[in-house]
mmCIF file of C-alpha atoms in Angstrom:
data_model
loop_
_atom_site.group_PDB
_atom_site.id
_atom_site.type_symbol
_atom_site.label_atom_id
_atom_site.label_comp_id
_atom_site.label_asym_id
_atom_site.label_seq_id
_atom_site.Cartn_x
_atom_site.Cartn_y
_atom_site.Cartn_z
ATOM 1 C CA MET A 1 3.318 22.446 8.485
ATOM 2 C CA ALA A 2 1.612 20.806 11.441
ATOM 3 C CA VAL A 3 2.176 17.083 11.840
ATOM 4 C CA VAL A 4 -0.964 15.090 11.098
ATOM 5 C CA GLU A 5 -1.637 12.510 13.793
ATOM 6 C CA PRO A 6 -4.048 9.657 13.077
ATOM 7 C CA THR A 7 -6.675 8.489 15.536
ATOM 8 C CA LEU A 8 -8.897 5.441 15.994
ATOM 9 C CA GLU A 9 -12.141 7.422 16.076
ATOM 10 C CA VAL A 10 -13.436 6.148 12.733
ATOM 11 C CA GLU A 11 -12.482 2.547 13.418
ATOM 12 C CA LEU A 12 -14.018 2.505 16.896
ATOM 13 C CA ALA A 13 -17.265 3.972 15.546
ATOM 14 C CA MET A 14 -17.450 1.220 12.909
ATOM 15 C CA LEU A 15 -16.765 -1.447 15.522
ATOM 16 C CA ALA A 16 -19.398 0.029 17.835
ATOM 17 C CA ALA A 17 -21.872 -0.095 14.934
ATOM 18 C CA GLY A 18 -21.414 -3.864 14.654
ATOM 19 C CA ALA A 19 -18.430 -4.545 12.418
ATOM 20 C CA SER A 20 -16.468 -7.596 13.548
ATOM 21 C CA CYS A 21 -13.264 -5.868 12.507
ATOM 22 C CA VAL A 22 -12.003 -2.911 10.532
ATOM 23 C CA ILE A 23 -9.532 -3.587 7.747
ATOM 24 C CA GLY A 24 -7.460 -0.505 6.996
ATOM 25 C CA CYS A 25 -6.377 -0.542 3.355
ATOM 26 C CA ASP A 26 -3.963 1.572 1.330
ATOM 27 C CA GLU A 27 -1.985 1.259 -1.876
ATOM 28 C CA VAL A 28 1.682 1.964 -2.545
ATOM 29 C CA GLY A 29 3.466 2.330 -5.865
ATOM 30 C CA ARG A 30 0.498 3.421 -7.918
ATOM 31 C CA GLY A 31 2.455 6.134 -9.714
ATOM 32 C CA ALA A 32 5.760 4.308 -10.131
ATOM 33 C CA LEU A 33 7.242 3.536 -13.546
ATOM 34 C CA ALA A 34 8.809 0.280 -12.366
ATOM 35 C CA GLY A 35 7.993 -2.447 -9.890
ATOM 36 C CA PRO A 36 4.725 -3.820 -8.593
ATOM 37 C CA VAL A 37 1.809 -1.965 -7.136
ATOM 38 C CA ALA A 38 1.251 -3.022 -3.535
ATOM 39 C CA VAL A 39 -1.858 -2.981 -1.364
ATOM 40 C CA GLY A 40 -1.503 -3.190 2.399
ATOM 41 C CA VAL A 41 -4.234 -4.284 4.791
ATOM 42 C CA ALA A 42 -4.228 -4.012 8.573
ATOM 43 C CA VAL A 43 -6.929 -5.444 10.852
ATOM 44 C CA VAL A 44 -8.106 -3.939 14.125
ATOM 45 C CA THR A 45 -10.819 -5.248 16.444
ATOM 46 C CA ALA A 46 -12.748 -3.906 19.417
ATOM 47 C CA ASP A 47 -9.946 -4.769 21.845
ATOM 48 C CA VAL A 48 -7.381 -2.713 19.925
ATOM 49 C CA GLY A 49 -4.790 -1.021 22.072
ATOM 50 C CA ALA A 50 -2.847 2.187 21.600
ATOM 51 C CA PHE A 51 -1.067 2.379 18.269
ATOM 52 C CA PRO A 52 2.705 2.865 18.058
ATOM 53 C CA VAL A 53 4.003 6.320 18.881
ATOM 54 C CA GLY A 54 4.834 8.216 15.715
ATOM 55 C CA LEU A 55 2.630 6.139 13.417
ATOM 56 C CA ARG A 56 1.280 8.123 10.478
ATOM 57 C CA ASP A 57 0.881 8.013 6.728
ATOM 58 C CA SER A 58 4.003 6.509 5.168
ATOM 59 C CA LYS A 59 4.447 9.538 2.907
ATOM 60 C CA LEU A 60 4.936 11.711 5.999
ATOM 61 C CA LEU A 61 7.733 9.541 7.384
ATOM 62 C CA SER A 62 11.397 9.246 6.492
ATOM 63 C CA GLU A 63 12.624 5.897 5.226
ATOM 64 C CA PRO A 64 14.434 5.061 8.514
ATOM 65 C CA ARG A 65 11.305 5.920 10.522
ATOM 66 C CA ARG A 66 9.135 3.740 8.270
ATOM 67 C CA GLU A 67 11.515 0.835 8.695
ATOM 68 C CA LEU A 68 11.363 1.204 12.467
ATOM 69 C CA LEU A 69 7.576 1.562 12.555
ATOM 70 C CA ALA A 70 6.617 -1.219 10.128
ATOM 71 C CA PRO A 71 7.277 -4.137 12.523
ATOM 72 C CA LEU A 72 5.682 -2.190 15.376
ATOM 73 C CA ALA A 73 2.591 -1.560 13.276
ATOM 74 C CA ALA A 74 2.432 -5.215 12.236
ATOM 75 C CA ALA A 75 2.670 -6.275 15.872
ATOM 76 C CA TRP A 76 -0.011 -3.772 16.923
ATOM 77 C CA VAL A 77 -2.742 -4.904 14.511
ATOM 78 C CA LYS A 78 -4.435 -8.303 14.736
ATOM 79 C CA HIS A 79 -3.374 -9.288 11.227
ATOM 80 C CA SER A 80 -1.717 -7.617 8.274
ATOM 81 C CA ALA A 81 -0.853 -8.551 4.708
ATOM 82 C CA VAL A 82 0.496 -7.066 1.490
ATOM 83 C CA GLY A 83 -0.788 -8.052 -1.938
ATOM 84 C CA LEU A 84 1.080 -7.313 -5.150
ATOM 85 C CA ALA A 85 0.324 -6.912 -8.831
ATOM 86 C CA SER A 86 3.300 -7.007 -11.168
ATOM 87 C CA ALA A 87 4.388 -4.460 -13.743
ATOM 88 C CA GLN A 88 3.256 -6.914 -16.415
ATOM 89 C CA GLU A 89 -0.200 -7.071 -14.842
ATOM 90 C CA VAL A 90 -0.374 -3.277 -14.725
ATOM 91 C CA ASP A 91 0.413 -3.264 -18.449
ATOM 92 C CA ALA A 92 -2.134 -5.990 -19.171
ATOM 93 C CA VAL A 93 -5.156 -4.727 -17.253
ATOM 94 C CA GLY A 94 -4.415 -1.114 -16.274
ATOM 95 C CA ILE A 95 -3.588 0.384 -12.918
ATOM 96 C CA ILE A 96 -7.089 0.382 -11.397
ATOM 97 C CA ALA A 97 -7.684 -3.293 -12.137
ATOM 98 C CA ALA A 98 -4.142 -4.065 -10.960
ATOM 99 C CA LEU A 99 -4.902 -2.349 -7.651
ATOM 100 C CA GLY A 100 -7.935 -4.600 -7.385
ATOM 101 C CA LEU A 101 -5.841 -7.705 -8.055
ATOM 102 C CA ALA A 102 -3.326 -6.704 -5.397
ATOM 103 C CA GLY A 103 -6.074 -5.915 -2.904
ATOM 104 C CA LYS A 104 -7.816 -9.220 -3.603
ATOM 105 C CA ARG A 105 -4.558 -11.049 -2.937
ATOM 106 C CA ALA A 106 -4.036 -9.184 0.334
ATOM 107 C CA LEU A 107 -7.565 -10.061 1.458
ATOM 108 C CA ALA A 108 -6.984 -13.701 0.511
ATOM 109 C CA GLN A 109 -4.052 -13.749 2.933
ATOM 110 C CA LEU A 110 -6.267 -12.353 5.683
ATOM 111 C CA HIS A 111 -8.948 -14.934 4.922
ATOM 112 C CA ALA A 112 -6.347 -17.697 5.168
ATOM 113 C CA ASP A 113 -5.404 -16.292 8.580
ATOM 114 C CA GLY A 114 -9.011 -16.619 9.736
ATOM 115 C CA VAL A 115 -10.071 -12.968 9.538
ATOM 116 C CA ASP A 116 -13.851 -12.414 9.272
ATOM 117 C CA ILE A 117 -13.661 -10.356 6.097
ATOM 118 C CA VAL A 118 -17.381 -10.625 5.335
ATOM 119 C CA GLY A 119 -18.382 -9.388 8.788
ATOM 120 C CA GLY A 120 -15.831 -6.610 8.783
ATOM 121 C CA VAL A 121 -15.567 -3.229 7.116
ATOM 122 C CA VAL A 122 -12.744 -2.266 4.779
ATOM 123 C CA LEU A 123 -11.650 1.327 5.394
ATOM 124 C CA LEU A 124 -10.116 2.327 2.060
ATOM 125 C CA ASP A 125 -8.033 5.419 1.482
ATOM 126 C CA GLY A 126 -9.301 7.675 -1.299
ATOM 127 C CA ASN A 127 -12.689 8.227 -2.927
ATOM 128 C CA ASP A 128 -12.813 5.317 -5.397
ATOM 129 C CA ASP A 129 -13.792 1.790 -4.382
ATOM 130 C CA TRP A 130 -11.420 0.004 -6.736
ATOM 131 C CA LEU A 131 -11.398 -3.005 -4.416
ATOM 132 C CA ASN A 132 -14.958 -4.254 -4.874
ATOM 133 C CA LYS A 133 -14.526 -3.984 -8.647
ATOM 134 C CA ALA A 134 -12.115 -6.927 -8.391
ATOM 135 C CA LEU A 135 -14.182 -9.095 -6.054
ATOM 136 C CA GLY A 136 -16.752 -11.701 -7.017
ATOM 137 C CA THR A 137 -18.640 -11.106 -3.777
ATOM 138 C CA PRO A 138 -18.819 -7.463 -2.687
ATOM 139 C CA LEU A 139 -17.570 -6.523 0.762
ATOM 140 C CA SER A 140 -18.493 -3.625 2.982
ATOM 141 C CA VAL A 141 -16.067 -0.944 1.836
ATOM 142 C CA VAL A 142 -15.999 2.626 3.117
ATOM 143 C CA THR A 143 -13.837 5.070 1.174
ATOM 144 C CA ARG A 144 -12.388 8.052 2.979
ATOM 145 C CA ILE A 145 -10.181 10.782 1.560
ATOM 146 C CA LYS A 146 -6.953 11.123 3.574
ATOM 147 C CA ALA A 147 -7.758 8.018 5.607
ATOM 148 C CA ASP A 148 -4.036 7.239 5.438
ATOM 149 C CA GLN A 149 -3.431 10.401 7.477
ATOM 150 C CA ASP A 150 -6.494 10.353 9.730
ATOM 151 C CA CYS A 151 -7.121 6.674 10.541
ATOM 152 C CA ALA A 152 -4.512 4.641 12.390
ATOM 153 C CA SER A 153 -5.416 1.308 10.774
ATOM 154 C CA VAL A 154 -4.902 2.805 7.318
ATOM 155 C CA SER A 155 -1.672 4.483 8.409
ATOM 156 C CA ALA A 156 -0.456 1.076 9.579
ATOM 157 C CA ALA A 157 -1.421 -0.523 6.264
ATOM 158 C CA SER A 158 0.376 2.285 4.442
ATOM 159 C CA VAL A 159 3.625 1.866 6.360
ATOM 160 C CA ILE A 160 3.602 -1.947 6.174
ATOM 161 C CA ALA A 161 2.984 -1.910 2.415
ATOM 162 C CA LYS A 162 5.538 0.832 1.736
ATOM 163 C CA VAL A 163 8.361 -0.931 3.571
ATOM 164 C CA HIS A 164 7.464 -4.250 1.925
ATOM 165 C CA ARG A 165 7.521 -2.733 -1.569
ATOM 166 C CA ASP A 166 10.680 -0.715 -0.898
ATOM 167 C CA LYS A 167 12.527 -3.911 0.036
ATOM 168 C CA LEU A 168 11.440 -5.481 -3.237
ATOM 169 C CA MET A 169 12.717 -2.478 -5.201
ATOM 170 C CA ILE A 170 16.063 -2.502 -3.360
ATOM 171 C CA ALA A 171 16.439 -6.202 -4.200
ATOM 172 C CA ALA A 172 15.506 -5.484 -7.816
ATOM 173 C CA ASP A 173 18.130 -2.732 -7.940
ATOM 174 C CA ILE A 174 20.785 -5.216 -6.876
ATOM 175 C CA ALA A 175 19.667 -7.770 -9.463
ATOM 176 C CA THR A 176 19.121 -5.197 -12.234
ATOM 177 C CA PRO A 177 21.480 -2.290 -11.505
ATOM 178 C CA GLY A 178 21.618 1.029 -13.255
ATOM 179 C CA TYR A 179 18.184 2.520 -12.615
ATOM 180 C CA GLY A 180 18.753 3.746 -9.069
ATOM 181 C CA TRP A 181 15.764 1.923 -7.573
ATOM 182 C CA THR A 182 17.348 1.840 -4.122
ATOM 183 C CA GLY A 183 16.847 5.597 -4.068
ATOM 184 C CA ASN A 184 13.853 6.262 -6.320
ATOM 185 C CA LYS A 185 11.915 3.010 -5.636
ATOM 186 C CA GLY A 186 10.798 2.902 -9.265
ATOM 187 C CA TYR A 187 9.354 6.392 -9.442
ATOM 188 C CA GLY A 188 10.201 8.710 -12.329
ATOM 189 C CA SER A 189 13.134 10.692 -10.984
ATOM 190 C CA ALA A 190 15.371 12.512 -13.450
ATOM 191 C CA ALA A 191 18.150 9.948 -12.957
ATOM 192 C CA HIS A 192 15.708 7.068 -13.465
ATOM 193 C CA MET A 193 14.377 8.591 -16.684
ATOM 194 C CA SER A 194 17.928 9.164 -17.900
ATOM 195 C CA ALA A 195 18.817 5.536 -17.162
ATOM 196 C CA ILE A 196 15.805 4.301 -19.124
ATOM 197 C CA GLY A 197 16.983 6.418 -22.043
ATOM 198 C CA GLU A 198 20.461 4.892 -21.845
ATOM 199 C CA LEU A 199 19.661 1.285 -20.893
ATOM 200 C CA GLY A 200 16.149 0.836 -22.223
ATOM 201 C CA ALA A 201 13.356 -0.674 -20.178
ATOM 202 C CA SER A 202 13.842 -3.682 -17.915
ATOM 203 C CA GLN A 203 11.505 -6.549 -17.054
ATOM 204 C CA HIS A 204 10.451 -4.531 -14.012
ATOM 205 C CA HIS A 205 9.177 -1.529 -15.969
ATOM 206 C CA ARG A 206 5.563 -0.782 -16.793
ATOM 207 C CA LEU A 207 6.040 -0.512 -20.529
ATOM 208 C CA SER A 208 2.636 1.085 -21.102
ATOM 209 C CA TRP A 209 3.711 3.957 -18.859
ATOM 210 C CA LEU A 210 6.966 4.767 -20.630
ATOM 211 C CA LYS A 211 7.293 7.353 -23.348
ATOM 212 C CA THR A 212 10.708 5.910 -24.186
ATOM 213 C CA PRO A 213 10.517 2.796 -26.422
ATOM 214 C CA ALA A 214 11.384 -0.477 -24.687
#
């Protein structure tokens, strides 16, 4: 399979059309059985330079490569942030609304850093604008299928969010051992499912997603 390399073509076109910045946005952990859902955001402006060599969608990178690229990606963009919604929030409001909560929290961090969110454009991976559903004041959001592969700002957001969430799951595995989260990061591997059957659910599990009783 050919390696998919992102570009800045979409972002530069948006900036040329008048956006003050482009905020690449991607989610991580949507399909996990345990742990938070995370939303990464990465801001580029008209003076953006070349992105780090090897940057691409986090799913196309090995864990060591992601860990190497995450700080490089964070240094490349103007600003970045990761917002989280807990397993309990996923249970309470559902995954789509939880994505919105996490995205809103990530944007709040950017706003606190002085990013012109209102004058910018959010470039959101996928075909569903789950972000504006969570916001009191709508933003300019452009959805794009495979933006995490094609658009460098979204690739950066993907890698930054993935590494951030993975670290949380590794820490959770140390504090709550037995589920193998260091390896599976909360996703439903066979060993993880077996551990749930033996140990029951933990405080980190999305109970509404489990077929096994808590």
